[in-house]
Amino acid sequence: MPDSPDRIFLFDTTLRDGEQSPGATMSLSEKIRMAQQLELLGVDIIEAGFAASSAGDFECVSTVAREIGNSSVASLCRTVIADIDKAAEALRHARKPRLHVFIATSALHMDYKLKLSPEEVLKATDTSVRHAVSCVRDVEFSCEDASRTDLDFMVEVCRTAIAAGAKTLNIPDTVGYAQPEEFAARIAYLKARIPGDIIISVHCHNDLGLAVANTLAAFRAGARQAEVTIGGIGERAGNCALEELVMNLTVRKAYYHLEHGISTQQIFPSMRTLSRIIGRPIPVNKPVVGANAFAHEAGIHQAGVLANPSTYEIMTPESIGLPGNNIVVGKHSGKNAIKSKLEGMGYHLESAQIDLILSAVKDLADKKKDIFDEDLEALVLEEIYRLPDKYKLLHLAVQSADSGIPPCAMLVLEIDGVKREHAQFGVGPIDAVFRGISVAVRHSPKLEQYAVNAITGGTDALGEVTVRISEQDKTAIGRGSHPDIINASARAYINALNRLVKMQEEK
Ligand code: KIV
Ligand code: ZN
């Protein structure tokens, strides 16, 4: 890593803390796709999971470690030797591995959660960090609930971690309780009491909406690493949003005097990739990436922007990679054109996968005149990055309500490789489709959310449907895209069912 004092490092935890956001579970292939996009974006460190927490997390950390070359890859671990060994094993093939060891240090957490005395926490810090450093050179240590920890005890724990070999100290505002000036004072207090070559990191939660403000205040006080997620997803109200933090540093560079390694043009593609993967639309009023961020409704604003965009725009849509309506491929595009277009978008696919996309593009081009970047991306996620399916939709025909006959869905599904036909009436066509699928697969989850979104403009736009379903204590999100909204709905419902059964099997 460059060691200029004015360079800050971005530690992305979308795949770990972000995945703890309710309903944001990702499959292994989706996490790999997200990690590749994060690397393209230029994050310095990717926290790929908590290797010891489950077989799925272990597999994810080890696969991301193998696939990613430029960014460091980190695994979270408790101050437990077995956790550290598991994480080190998962990171065996990483070109730049990092172990991220944490223990809670506030009196509240030590007394009620850990049931450990301060001396025992110091001992656990020393023993575990020493062990971690013997496995992997790059070790980060976190004091969980640091913002509610006695200041001098926090410094003592941090010094213990440094003496044991940690090179980065992370100060989390675990419950989003800190206020900017107070948090900055905590960082300055620590910085004055540790060697200058140790990097102070911060990890701010957004419970009071201050995660970005607290992180920026910490930078002003000397922190040089921030833990962030795309779109600010994460536990409860989420984490510090990468795009907001980076655009503050970029737009107000003269104020902060800090460099970062992010390619800002990859911000919007990263947000879009995450949104597609977790099946959550980008809120329209979200800073930087929301649909309204560059929309000017009021006449007086429009006149100003036309005369000179800086009247009301402090950054350009291009600077965050917001796409124009560029037609990318069509019916007559060959394999090479699709391959190079996909590579430009960050998808490095194998030859057989490009063939699949090529054939999907040709199918789509029969139904839709213009195919945009967003359409192509939706096809890739649909064809390449979906889960190995237990349930598949083979055919669907829907009869709308007609002279007293209720709407009816006729479905052909494949269930564990066996073909199954079913017909079902419903209150409306979507109801008939969902009921029909539920009966055929013998699951009747509660439908909690159903959302339709046109990926691009025009009546021939590819429709994207997102559904959220729950059964017992599990919730799953599914996504489907197709020019026919009813077909997209069926795909989204089946995708959610596939995720739900996978979660139930993993229980
Ligand atoms: O919020 C938190 O304290 C964390 C730590 C494990 C870094 O996520
Ligand atoms: Zn956290």
Short mmCIF file of C-alpha atoms and ligand atoms in Angstrom, two decimals:
data_model
loop_
_atom_site.label_atom_id
_atom_site.label_comp_id
_atom_site.label_asym_id
_atom_site.label_seq_id
_atom_site.Cartn_x
_atom_site.Cartn_y
_atom_site.Cartn_z
CA MET A 1 0.00 0.00 0.00
CA PRO A 2 1.29 3.53 -0.73
CA ASP A 3 2.38 5.15 2.52
CA SER A 4 1.64 8.79 1.77
CA PRO A 5 0.27 10.32 4.98
CA ASP A 6 -2.60 11.85 3.06
CA ARG A 7 -3.84 8.59 1.56
CA ILE A 8 -6.82 6.99 3.30
CA PHE A 9 -7.69 3.31 2.98
CA LEU A 10 -11.14 1.92 2.37
CA PHE A 11 -12.02 -1.37 4.00
CA ASP A 12 -15.22 -2.63 2.46
CA THR A 13 -17.40 -4.87 4.61
CA THR A 14 -20.43 -5.22 2.29
CA LEU A 15 -19.91 -8.99 2.23
CA ARG A 16 -19.66 -9.31 6.04
CA ASP A 17 -21.37 -6.51 8.02
CA GLY A 18 -23.45 -5.64 4.94
CA GLU A 19 -24.73 -9.17 4.68
CA GLN A 20 -25.91 -8.92 8.30
CA SER A 21 -28.53 -6.46 7.03
CA PRO A 22 -31.93 -8.20 7.24
CA GLY A 23 -32.78 -9.84 3.90
CA ALA A 24 -29.38 -9.10 2.29
CA THR A 25 -28.17 -12.71 2.15
CA MET A 26 -26.09 -13.46 -0.94
CA SER A 27 -25.15 -16.75 -2.52
CA LEU A 28 -21.49 -17.67 -3.01
CA SER A 29 -21.47 -16.81 -6.71
CA GLU A 30 -23.19 -13.48 -5.97
CA LYS A 31 -20.54 -12.68 -3.36
CA ILE A 32 -17.79 -13.46 -5.84
CA ARG A 33 -19.44 -11.19 -8.39
CA MET A 34 -19.72 -8.43 -5.77
CA ALA A 35 -16.09 -8.89 -4.71
CA GLN A 36 -14.94 -8.54 -8.34
CA GLN A 37 -16.93 -5.32 -8.64
CA LEU A 38 -15.45 -4.01 -5.37
CA GLU A 39 -11.97 -4.67 -6.70
CA LEU A 40 -12.81 -2.79 -9.90
CA LEU A 41 -14.10 0.04 -7.72
CA GLY A 42 -10.68 0.17 -6.07
CA VAL A 43 -11.37 -0.66 -2.41
CA ASP A 44 -8.15 -1.42 -0.53
CA ILE A 45 -9.48 -4.27 1.59
CA ILE A 46 -12.47 -6.58 1.10
CA GLU A 47 -13.81 -8.24 4.26
CA ALA A 48 -15.20 -11.41 2.71
CA GLY A 49 -16.82 -12.91 5.81
CA PHE A 50 -16.32 -14.44 9.22
CA ALA A 51 -14.67 -17.73 8.24
CA ALA A 52 -15.28 -19.58 11.52
CA SER A 53 -18.96 -18.65 11.70
CA SER A 54 -20.26 -21.14 9.09
CA ALA A 55 -19.17 -23.44 6.28
CA GLY A 56 -20.70 -20.93 3.83
CA ASP A 57 -18.60 -18.04 5.18
CA PHE A 58 -15.46 -20.19 5.13
CA GLU A 59 -16.05 -21.08 1.48
CA CYS A 60 -16.75 -17.46 0.61
CA VAL A 61 -13.57 -16.15 2.29
CA SER A 62 -11.43 -18.82 0.62
CA THR A 63 -12.98 -18.33 -2.84
CA VAL A 64 -12.74 -14.53 -2.69
CA ALA A 65 -9.13 -14.92 -1.46
CA ARG A 66 -8.33 -17.00 -4.55
CA GLU A 67 -10.16 -14.73 -7.02
CA ILE A 68 -9.04 -11.30 -5.84
CA GLY A 69 -5.53 -10.01 -6.51
CA ASN A 70 -5.33 -6.24 -6.10
CA SER A 71 -7.34 -5.68 -2.93
CA SER A 72 -6.38 -7.30 0.39
CA VAL A 73 -8.88 -9.93 1.55
CA ALA A 74 -9.85 -10.06 5.23
CA SER A 75 -11.72 -12.44 7.48
CA LEU A 76 -13.24 -11.43 10.79
CA CYS A 77 -12.38 -13.56 13.86
CA ARG A 78 -13.00 -13.41 17.59
CA THR A 79 -10.07 -13.48 20.03
CA VAL A 80 -10.36 -17.26 19.88
CA ILE A 81 -7.45 -19.36 18.60
CA ALA A 82 -9.74 -21.74 16.68
CA ASP A 83 -11.39 -18.75 14.89
CA ILE A 84 -8.02 -17.35 13.91
CA ASP A 85 -6.79 -20.72 12.61
CA LYS A 86 -9.95 -21.14 10.54
CA ALA A 87 -9.64 -17.63 9.10
CA ALA A 88 -5.94 -18.12 8.31
CA GLU A 89 -6.76 -21.40 6.57
CA ALA A 90 -9.48 -19.71 4.50
CA LEU A 91 -7.02 -16.97 3.53
CA ARG A 92 -4.27 -19.44 2.58
CA HIS A 93 -4.42 -18.56 -1.12
CA ALA A 94 -4.90 -14.82 -0.71
CA ARG A 95 -2.23 -12.67 -2.29
CA LYS A 96 -2.78 -10.05 0.41
CA PRO A 97 -4.42 -11.69 3.44
CA ARG A 98 -5.56 -9.78 6.53
CA LEU A 99 -6.86 -11.15 9.83
CA HIS A 100 -9.37 -8.92 11.61
CA VAL A 101 -9.50 -9.86 15.29
CA PHE A 102 -12.10 -8.27 17.58
CA ILE A 103 -13.26 -8.26 21.18
CA ALA A 104 -15.73 -6.02 23.00
CA THR A 105 -14.16 -3.51 25.39
CA SER A 106 -17.04 -1.47 26.88
CA ALA A 107 -17.97 -2.24 30.49
CA LEU A 108 -21.49 -3.06 29.32
CA HIS A 109 -20.32 -5.66 26.81
CA MET A 110 -17.58 -7.10 29.04
CA ASP A 111 -19.97 -7.53 32.00
CA TYR A 112 -23.15 -8.68 30.29
CA LYS A 113 -22.06 -10.29 27.03
CA LEU A 114 -18.56 -11.62 27.51
CA LYS A 115 -18.67 -11.99 31.32
CA LEU A 116 -14.94 -11.18 31.32
CA SER A 117 -12.98 -8.79 33.52
CA PRO A 118 -10.89 -6.00 31.89
CA GLU A 119 -7.73 -8.00 32.73
CA GLU A 120 -9.14 -11.05 30.94
CA VAL A 121 -9.96 -8.92 27.88
CA LEU A 122 -6.37 -7.58 27.86
CA LYS A 123 -5.03 -11.12 28.10
CA ALA A 124 -7.30 -12.38 25.30
CA THR A 125 -6.17 -9.45 23.13
CA ASP A 126 -2.49 -10.18 23.71
CA THR A 127 -2.72 -13.95 23.19
CA SER A 128 -4.98 -13.83 20.13
CA VAL A 129 -3.18 -11.02 18.30
CA ARG A 130 0.21 -12.73 18.89
CA HIS A 131 -1.23 -15.93 17.46
CA ALA A 132 -2.81 -14.08 14.51
CA VAL A 133 0.50 -12.38 13.65
CA SER A 134 2.22 -15.77 13.66
CA CYS A 135 -0.27 -16.91 10.98
CA VAL A 136 -0.62 -13.77 8.80
CA ARG A 137 1.55 -10.64 8.90
CA ASP A 138 -1.24 -8.11 8.33
CA VAL A 139 -3.42 -8.06 11.46
CA GLU A 140 -6.13 -5.56 12.34
CA PHE A 141 -7.54 -5.38 15.84
CA SER A 142 -11.00 -3.98 16.74
CA CYS A 143 -12.38 -2.88 20.13
CA GLU A 144 -16.06 -3.64 19.67
CA ASP A 145 -18.30 -0.92 21.18
CA ALA A 146 -15.23 1.34 21.39
CA SER A 147 -17.27 4.55 21.39
CA ARG A 148 -18.82 3.51 24.74
CA THR A 149 -15.54 2.22 26.18
CA ASP A 150 -13.64 3.99 28.98
CA LEU A 151 -11.10 6.09 27.06
CA ASP A 152 -7.99 5.04 28.96
CA PHE A 153 -8.99 1.39 28.94
CA MET A 154 -9.49 1.63 25.15
CA VAL A 155 -5.96 3.04 24.81
CA GLU A 156 -4.59 0.26 27.03
CA VAL A 157 -6.26 -2.45 24.92
CA CYS A 158 -4.99 -0.81 21.73
CA ARG A 159 -1.43 -0.62 23.08
CA THR A 160 -1.63 -4.28 24.04
CA ALA A 161 -2.72 -5.15 20.50
CA ILE A 162 0.14 -3.06 19.04
CA ALA A 163 2.69 -4.73 21.33
CA ALA A 164 1.37 -8.09 20.14
CA GLY A 165 1.87 -7.08 16.48
CA ALA A 166 -1.35 -5.44 15.18
CA LYS A 167 -0.68 -2.78 12.55
CA THR A 168 -4.23 -1.40 12.20
CA LEU A 169 -6.47 -0.47 15.13
CA ASN A 170 -10.15 -0.24 14.44
CA ILE A 171 -12.39 1.92 16.62
CA PRO A 172 -16.02 0.93 15.97
CA ASP A 173 -19.05 2.95 16.89
CA THR A 174 -20.86 -0.37 17.08
CA VAL A 175 -24.28 0.96 18.06
CA GLY A 176 -24.18 4.25 16.15
CA TYR A 177 -24.15 6.30 19.36
CA ALA A 178 -21.23 8.68 18.81
CA GLN A 179 -21.43 12.34 17.80
CA PRO A 180 -18.87 13.76 15.34
CA GLU A 181 -16.87 16.07 17.64
CA GLU A 182 -16.89 13.59 20.50
CA PHE A 183 -15.80 10.76 18.19
CA ALA A 184 -13.04 12.91 16.67
CA ALA A 185 -11.76 13.73 20.17
CA ARG A 186 -11.58 9.99 20.96
CA ILE A 187 -9.54 9.36 17.80
CA ALA A 188 -7.20 12.29 18.53
CA TYR A 189 -6.72 11.03 22.12
CA LEU A 190 -5.73 7.59 20.85
CA LYS A 191 -3.51 8.94 18.08
CA ALA A 192 -1.50 10.98 20.57
CA ARG A 193 -0.76 7.83 22.58
CA ILE A 194 0.32 5.32 19.95
CA PRO A 195 3.23 5.13 17.46
CA GLY A 196 2.79 7.16 14.26
CA ASP A 197 3.07 4.19 11.87
CA ILE A 198 -0.04 2.48 13.26
CA ILE A 199 -3.15 3.05 11.13
CA ILE A 200 -6.27 4.07 13.01
CA SER A 201 -9.45 2.81 11.39
CA VAL A 202 -13.07 3.62 12.19
CA HIS A 203 -16.22 1.57 11.70
CA CYS A 204 -19.33 3.68 12.17
CA HIS A 205 -22.92 2.45 12.32
CA ASN A 206 -25.75 4.68 11.22
CA ASP A 207 -28.37 4.33 13.97
CA LEU A 208 -28.61 8.11 14.40
CA GLY A 209 -27.79 8.90 10.76
CA LEU A 210 -24.24 10.04 11.61
CA ALA A 211 -22.07 7.23 10.22
CA VAL A 212 -20.60 9.31 7.38
CA ALA A 213 -20.26 12.47 9.52
CA ASN A 214 -18.51 10.51 12.28
CA THR A 215 -16.14 8.89 9.78
CA LEU A 216 -15.23 12.23 8.21
CA ALA A 217 -14.68 13.74 11.67
CA ALA A 218 -12.40 10.81 12.51
CA PHE A 219 -10.36 11.45 9.33
CA ARG A 220 -9.91 15.08 10.39
CA ALA A 221 -8.61 13.77 13.72
CA GLY A 222 -6.06 11.46 12.13
CA ALA A 223 -7.84 8.19 11.27
CA ARG A 224 -6.60 6.82 7.95
CA GLN A 225 -8.85 3.83 7.31
CA ALA A 226 -12.66 3.66 7.17
CA GLU A 227 -14.85 0.59 7.18
CA VAL A 228 -17.70 1.07 4.76
CA THR A 229 -20.35 -0.72 2.74
CA ILE A 230 -21.94 -0.05 -0.62
CA GLY A 231 -25.20 1.82 -0.13
CA GLY A 232 -24.51 1.82 3.63
CA ILE A 233 -26.09 -1.61 4.09
CA GLY A 234 -25.31 -3.41 7.33
CA GLU A 235 -26.48 -4.44 10.76
CA ARG A 236 -29.67 -2.50 11.80
CA ALA A 237 -29.56 1.01 10.23
CA GLY A 238 -26.36 0.05 8.42
CA ASN A 239 -22.77 1.26 8.12
CA CYS A 240 -20.98 4.25 6.65
CA ALA A 241 -21.93 4.40 2.93
CA LEU A 242 -18.84 4.17 0.72
CA GLU A 243 -20.29 6.36 -2.03
CA GLU A 244 -21.21 9.19 0.35
CA LEU A 245 -17.85 9.13 2.11
CA VAL A 246 -15.86 9.02 -1.12
CA MET A 247 -17.83 11.79 -2.82
CA ASN A 248 -17.38 14.03 0.26
CA LEU A 249 -13.63 13.47 0.02
CA THR A 250 -13.70 14.04 -3.75
CA VAL A 251 -16.03 17.03 -4.00
CA ARG A 252 -14.46 18.69 -0.92
CA LYS A 253 -10.87 17.65 -1.59
CA ALA A 254 -9.56 21.12 -0.85
CA TYR A 255 -11.14 20.88 2.60
CA TYR A 256 -10.03 17.35 3.57
CA HIS A 257 -6.67 17.14 1.69
CA LEU A 258 -7.01 13.37 1.50
CA GLU A 259 -6.40 10.94 -1.34
CA HIS A 260 -8.27 7.68 -1.90
CA GLY A 261 -7.92 4.83 -4.36
CA ILE A 262 -11.54 4.66 -5.55
CA SER A 263 -12.47 4.92 -9.25
CA THR A 264 -15.54 7.06 -8.70
CA GLN A 265 -16.96 6.08 -12.12
CA GLN A 266 -17.45 2.59 -10.66
CA ILE A 267 -19.66 3.89 -7.81
CA PHE A 268 -22.98 3.65 -9.61
CA PRO A 269 -22.20 0.27 -11.27
CA SER A 270 -21.27 -1.07 -7.79
CA MET A 271 -24.50 0.18 -6.25
CA ARG A 272 -26.51 -1.28 -9.13
CA THR A 273 -24.78 -4.65 -8.86
CA LEU A 274 -25.51 -4.81 -5.13
CA SER A 275 -29.09 -3.68 -5.59
CA ARG A 276 -29.72 -6.41 -8.17
CA ILE A 277 -28.04 -9.06 -6.04
CA ILE A 278 -29.92 -8.35 -2.82
CA GLY A 279 -33.10 -7.52 -4.69
CA ARG A 280 -33.50 -4.11 -3.09
CA PRO A 281 -34.15 -1.08 -5.29
CA ILE A 282 -31.95 2.00 -4.75
CA PRO A 283 -34.07 4.52 -2.77
CA VAL A 284 -34.79 7.49 -5.07
CA ASN A 285 -33.63 10.08 -2.54
CA LYS A 286 -30.41 8.26 -1.60
CA PRO A 287 -27.44 10.68 -1.68
CA VAL A 288 -25.12 10.28 -4.68
CA VAL A 289 -26.75 7.19 -6.23
CA GLY A 290 -30.54 7.70 -5.91
CA ALA A 291 -32.57 8.45 -9.06
CA ASN A 292 -33.33 11.96 -7.79
CA ALA A 293 -29.72 12.86 -7.01
CA PHE A 294 -29.30 14.52 -10.40
CA ALA A 295 -32.96 15.28 -11.21
CA HIS A 296 -34.05 18.90 -11.25
CA GLU A 297 -37.78 19.36 -10.88
CA ALA A 298 -38.20 23.06 -10.05
CA GLY A 299 -38.21 25.35 -13.12
CA ILE A 300 -35.79 27.80 -11.55
CA HIS A 301 -33.31 25.00 -10.90
CA GLN A 302 -33.67 23.66 -14.43
CA ALA A 303 -32.98 27.10 -15.91
CA GLY A 304 -29.89 27.45 -13.72
CA VAL A 305 -28.55 24.00 -14.60
CA LEU A 306 -29.07 24.64 -18.32
CA ALA A 307 -27.17 27.92 -18.08
CA ASN A 308 -24.38 26.43 -15.99
CA PRO A 309 -24.59 22.96 -14.31
CA SER A 310 -22.57 24.14 -11.26
CA THR A 311 -25.47 26.37 -10.17
CA TYR A 312 -27.15 23.36 -8.60
CA GLU A 313 -24.85 20.39 -9.27
CA ILE A 314 -21.83 19.89 -7.04
CA MET A 315 -20.80 16.71 -8.92
CA THR A 316 -21.60 15.34 -12.36
CA PRO A 317 -23.55 12.15 -13.13
CA GLU A 318 -20.54 10.98 -15.18
CA SER A 319 -18.23 11.26 -12.15
CA ILE A 320 -20.11 8.44 -10.40
CA GLY A 321 -20.57 6.39 -13.58
CA LEU A 322 -24.26 7.06 -14.07
CA PRO A 323 -24.95 5.63 -17.51
CA GLY A 324 -26.42 7.54 -20.39
CA ASN A 325 -28.88 5.61 -22.55
CA ASN A 326 -26.19 4.00 -24.67
CA ILE A 327 -27.39 1.14 -26.83
CA VAL A 328 -24.81 -1.54 -26.38
CA VAL A 329 -25.59 -4.72 -28.21
CA GLY A 330 -28.26 -6.12 -30.42
CA LYS A 331 -29.51 -9.02 -32.47
CA HIS A 332 -26.51 -8.96 -34.77
CA SER A 333 -23.78 -8.64 -32.14
CA GLY A 334 -21.22 -11.41 -32.26
CA LYS A 335 -19.51 -13.25 -29.43
CA ASN A 336 -16.45 -10.96 -29.46
CA ALA A 337 -18.55 -7.82 -29.21
CA ILE A 338 -20.48 -9.25 -26.25
CA LYS A 339 -17.27 -10.46 -24.61
CA SER A 340 -15.53 -7.09 -24.84
CA LYS A 341 -18.67 -5.23 -23.73
CA LEU A 342 -18.99 -7.50 -20.70
CA GLU A 343 -15.31 -7.09 -19.85
CA GLY A 344 -15.73 -3.32 -19.96
CA MET A 345 -18.52 -3.75 -17.41
CA GLY A 346 -16.28 -5.86 -15.17
CA TYR A 347 -17.62 -9.33 -16.07
CA HIS A 348 -14.85 -11.76 -17.01
CA LEU A 349 -16.82 -14.80 -18.13
CA GLU A 350 -15.83 -18.15 -19.54
CA SER A 351 -16.51 -18.99 -23.17
CA ALA A 352 -19.57 -21.18 -22.40
CA GLN A 353 -21.01 -18.45 -20.18
CA ILE A 354 -20.61 -15.87 -22.98
CA ASP A 355 -22.49 -18.27 -25.31
CA LEU A 356 -25.34 -18.34 -22.79
CA ILE A 357 -25.47 -14.55 -22.67
CA LEU A 358 -25.25 -14.31 -26.45
CA SER A 359 -28.26 -16.54 -26.83
CA ALA A 360 -30.17 -14.62 -24.13
CA VAL A 361 -29.34 -11.33 -25.92
CA LYS A 362 -30.71 -12.73 -29.19
CA ASP A 363 -33.90 -13.88 -27.46
CA LEU A 364 -34.31 -10.49 -25.83
CA ALA A 365 -33.59 -8.66 -29.10
CA ASP A 366 -36.59 -10.46 -30.64
CA LYS A 367 -38.81 -8.88 -28.01
CA LYS A 368 -37.15 -5.53 -27.40
CA LYS A 369 -35.63 -3.08 -29.89
CA ASP A 370 -32.82 -1.46 -27.92
CA ILE A 371 -30.62 -3.31 -25.45
CA PHE A 372 -28.81 -1.17 -22.86
CA ASP A 373 -26.03 -1.80 -20.33
CA GLU A 374 -28.65 -2.38 -17.63
CA ASP A 375 -30.42 -5.02 -19.74
CA LEU A 376 -27.16 -6.83 -20.35
CA GLU A 377 -26.32 -6.75 -16.67
CA ALA A 378 -29.75 -8.13 -15.76
CA LEU A 379 -29.20 -11.00 -18.22
CA VAL A 380 -25.81 -11.79 -16.69
CA LEU A 381 -27.22 -11.91 -13.16
CA GLU A 382 -30.17 -13.98 -14.35
CA GLU A 383 -28.16 -16.47 -16.43
CA ILE A 384 -24.81 -16.71 -14.64
CA TYR A 385 -25.01 -15.62 -11.03
CA ARG A 386 -28.20 -17.25 -9.85
CA LEU A 387 -28.27 -20.12 -7.37
CA PRO A 388 -28.16 -23.74 -8.56
CA ASP A 389 -31.88 -24.20 -8.68
CA LYS A 390 -33.97 -26.82 -6.95
CA TYR A 391 -37.03 -25.36 -8.71
CA LYS A 392 -37.02 -24.12 -12.31
CA LEU A 393 -39.68 -22.52 -14.44
CA LEU A 394 -39.90 -24.28 -17.82
CA HIS A 395 -43.13 -22.82 -19.27
CA LEU A 396 -45.83 -20.43 -18.18
CA ALA A 397 -49.12 -19.45 -19.80
CA VAL A 398 -51.65 -17.18 -18.16
CA GLN A 399 -55.31 -16.70 -19.02
CA SER A 400 -56.69 -13.34 -17.83
CA ALA A 401 -60.18 -13.05 -16.29
CA ASP A 402 -62.78 -13.46 -18.99
CA SER A 403 -66.61 -13.60 -18.84
CA GLY A 404 -66.87 -15.07 -15.38
CA ILE A 405 -63.82 -17.37 -15.58
CA PRO A 406 -61.20 -16.29 -13.00
CA PRO A 407 -57.58 -15.76 -14.09
CA CYS A 408 -55.71 -19.02 -14.47
CA ALA A 409 -51.99 -19.88 -14.60
CA MET A 410 -50.69 -23.00 -16.38
CA LEU A 411 -47.21 -23.87 -15.27
CA VAL A 412 -44.57 -26.41 -16.17
CA LEU A 413 -41.87 -26.58 -13.47
CA GLU A 414 -38.84 -28.74 -12.92
CA ILE A 415 -38.54 -29.82 -9.31
CA ASP A 416 -35.30 -31.62 -8.41
CA GLY A 417 -34.94 -32.56 -12.08
CA VAL A 418 -38.51 -33.90 -12.39
CA LYS A 419 -41.06 -32.17 -14.65
CA ARG A 420 -44.32 -31.16 -13.01
CA GLU A 421 -47.40 -29.53 -14.58
CA HIS A 422 -49.96 -27.55 -12.65
CA ALA A 423 -52.89 -25.21 -13.33
CA GLN A 424 -54.31 -22.81 -10.78
CA PHE A 425 -57.02 -20.13 -10.55
CA GLY A 426 -56.37 -16.92 -8.66
CA VAL A 427 -57.81 -13.51 -7.83
CA GLY A 428 -55.55 -11.96 -10.47
CA PRO A 429 -52.93 -13.38 -12.84
CA ILE A 430 -50.00 -12.86 -10.42
CA ASP A 431 -52.00 -14.42 -7.60
CA ALA A 432 -52.76 -17.43 -9.83
CA VAL A 433 -49.06 -17.81 -10.72
CA PHE A 434 -47.82 -17.57 -7.12
CA ARG A 435 -50.50 -19.93 -5.81
CA GLY A 436 -49.77 -22.40 -8.60
CA ILE A 437 -46.04 -22.42 -7.85
CA SER A 438 -46.68 -22.76 -4.09
CA VAL A 439 -48.93 -25.80 -4.58
CA ALA A 440 -46.48 -27.43 -7.01
CA VAL A 441 -43.45 -27.01 -4.71
CA ARG A 442 -45.44 -27.66 -1.50
CA HIS A 443 -44.39 -24.45 0.24
CA SER A 444 -46.77 -21.67 1.17
CA PRO A 445 -44.63 -18.76 2.31
CA LYS A 446 -46.08 -15.39 3.24
CA LEU A 447 -45.58 -12.82 0.47
CA GLU A 448 -44.23 -9.77 2.29
CA GLN A 449 -43.27 -7.52 -0.59
CA TYR A 450 -43.79 -7.40 -4.33
CA ALA A 451 -42.17 -4.67 -6.43
CA VAL A 452 -41.99 -4.11 -10.18
CA ASN A 453 -39.40 -1.91 -11.80
CA ALA A 454 -38.75 -1.24 -15.50
CA ILE A 455 -35.00 -1.60 -16.01
CA THR A 456 -34.94 0.92 -18.86
CA GLY A 457 -37.54 3.22 -20.41
CA GLY A 458 -40.18 2.26 -23.02
CA THR A 459 -43.08 -0.16 -23.01
CA ASP A 460 -40.78 -2.93 -24.26
CA ALA A 461 -38.46 -2.46 -21.24
CA LEU A 462 -37.16 -5.48 -19.43
CA GLY A 463 -39.29 -5.71 -16.29
CA GLU A 464 -37.56 -6.50 -13.04
CA VAL A 465 -39.60 -7.96 -10.22
CA THR A 466 -38.46 -8.31 -6.63
CA VAL A 467 -40.37 -10.34 -4.06
CA ARG A 468 -39.77 -10.93 -0.38
CA ILE A 469 -41.24 -14.05 1.18
CA SER A 470 -41.03 -15.60 4.64
CA GLU A 471 -41.69 -19.02 6.10
CA GLN A 472 -41.15 -19.99 9.73
CA ASP A 473 -38.29 -17.73 10.85
CA LYS A 474 -36.61 -17.33 7.44
CA THR A 475 -36.97 -14.46 4.98
CA ALA A 476 -35.76 -14.59 1.38
CA ILE A 477 -35.63 -12.11 -1.45
CA GLY A 478 -35.99 -13.19 -5.07
CA ARG A 479 -35.42 -11.37 -8.31
CA GLY A 480 -36.55 -12.06 -11.85
CA SER A 481 -36.35 -10.15 -15.08
CA HIS A 482 -38.19 -10.68 -18.36
CA PRO A 483 -39.98 -8.43 -20.86
CA ASP A 484 -43.24 -10.05 -19.70
CA ILE A 485 -43.98 -8.84 -16.17
CA ILE A 486 -45.96 -11.96 -15.25
CA ASN A 487 -43.09 -14.18 -16.34
CA ALA A 488 -40.62 -11.94 -14.43
CA SER A 489 -42.87 -12.30 -11.35
CA ALA A 490 -42.87 -16.10 -11.60
CA ARG A 491 -39.07 -16.11 -11.91
CA ALA A 492 -38.69 -13.80 -8.91
CA TYR A 493 -41.00 -15.97 -6.79
CA ILE A 494 -39.15 -19.16 -7.75
CA ASN A 495 -35.79 -17.47 -7.13
CA ALA A 496 -36.97 -16.51 -3.62
CA LEU A 497 -38.22 -20.07 -2.98
CA ASN A 498 -34.84 -21.47 -4.07
CA ARG A 499 -33.10 -19.16 -1.59
CA LEU A 500 -35.57 -20.03 1.15
CA VAL A 501 -35.09 -23.78 0.83
CA LYS A 502 -31.32 -23.30 0.71
CA MET A 503 -31.47 -21.36 3.98
CA GLN A 504 -33.73 -24.00 5.53
CA GLU A 505 -31.34 -26.77 4.45
CA GLU A 506 -28.33 -24.88 5.89
CA LYS A 507 -30.06 -24.44 9.28
O1 KIV B 1 -19.90 -3.03 14.57
C1 KIV B 1 -18.87 -3.60 14.99
O2 KIV B 1 -18.37 -3.34 16.09
C2 KIV B 1 -18.29 -4.63 14.15
C3 KIV B 1 -16.97 -5.17 14.57
C4 KIV B 1 -16.96 -6.65 14.54
C5 KIV B 1 -15.87 -4.57 13.76
O3 KIV B 1 -18.84 -4.98 13.12
ZN ZN B 2 -20.33 -3.40 12.49
#
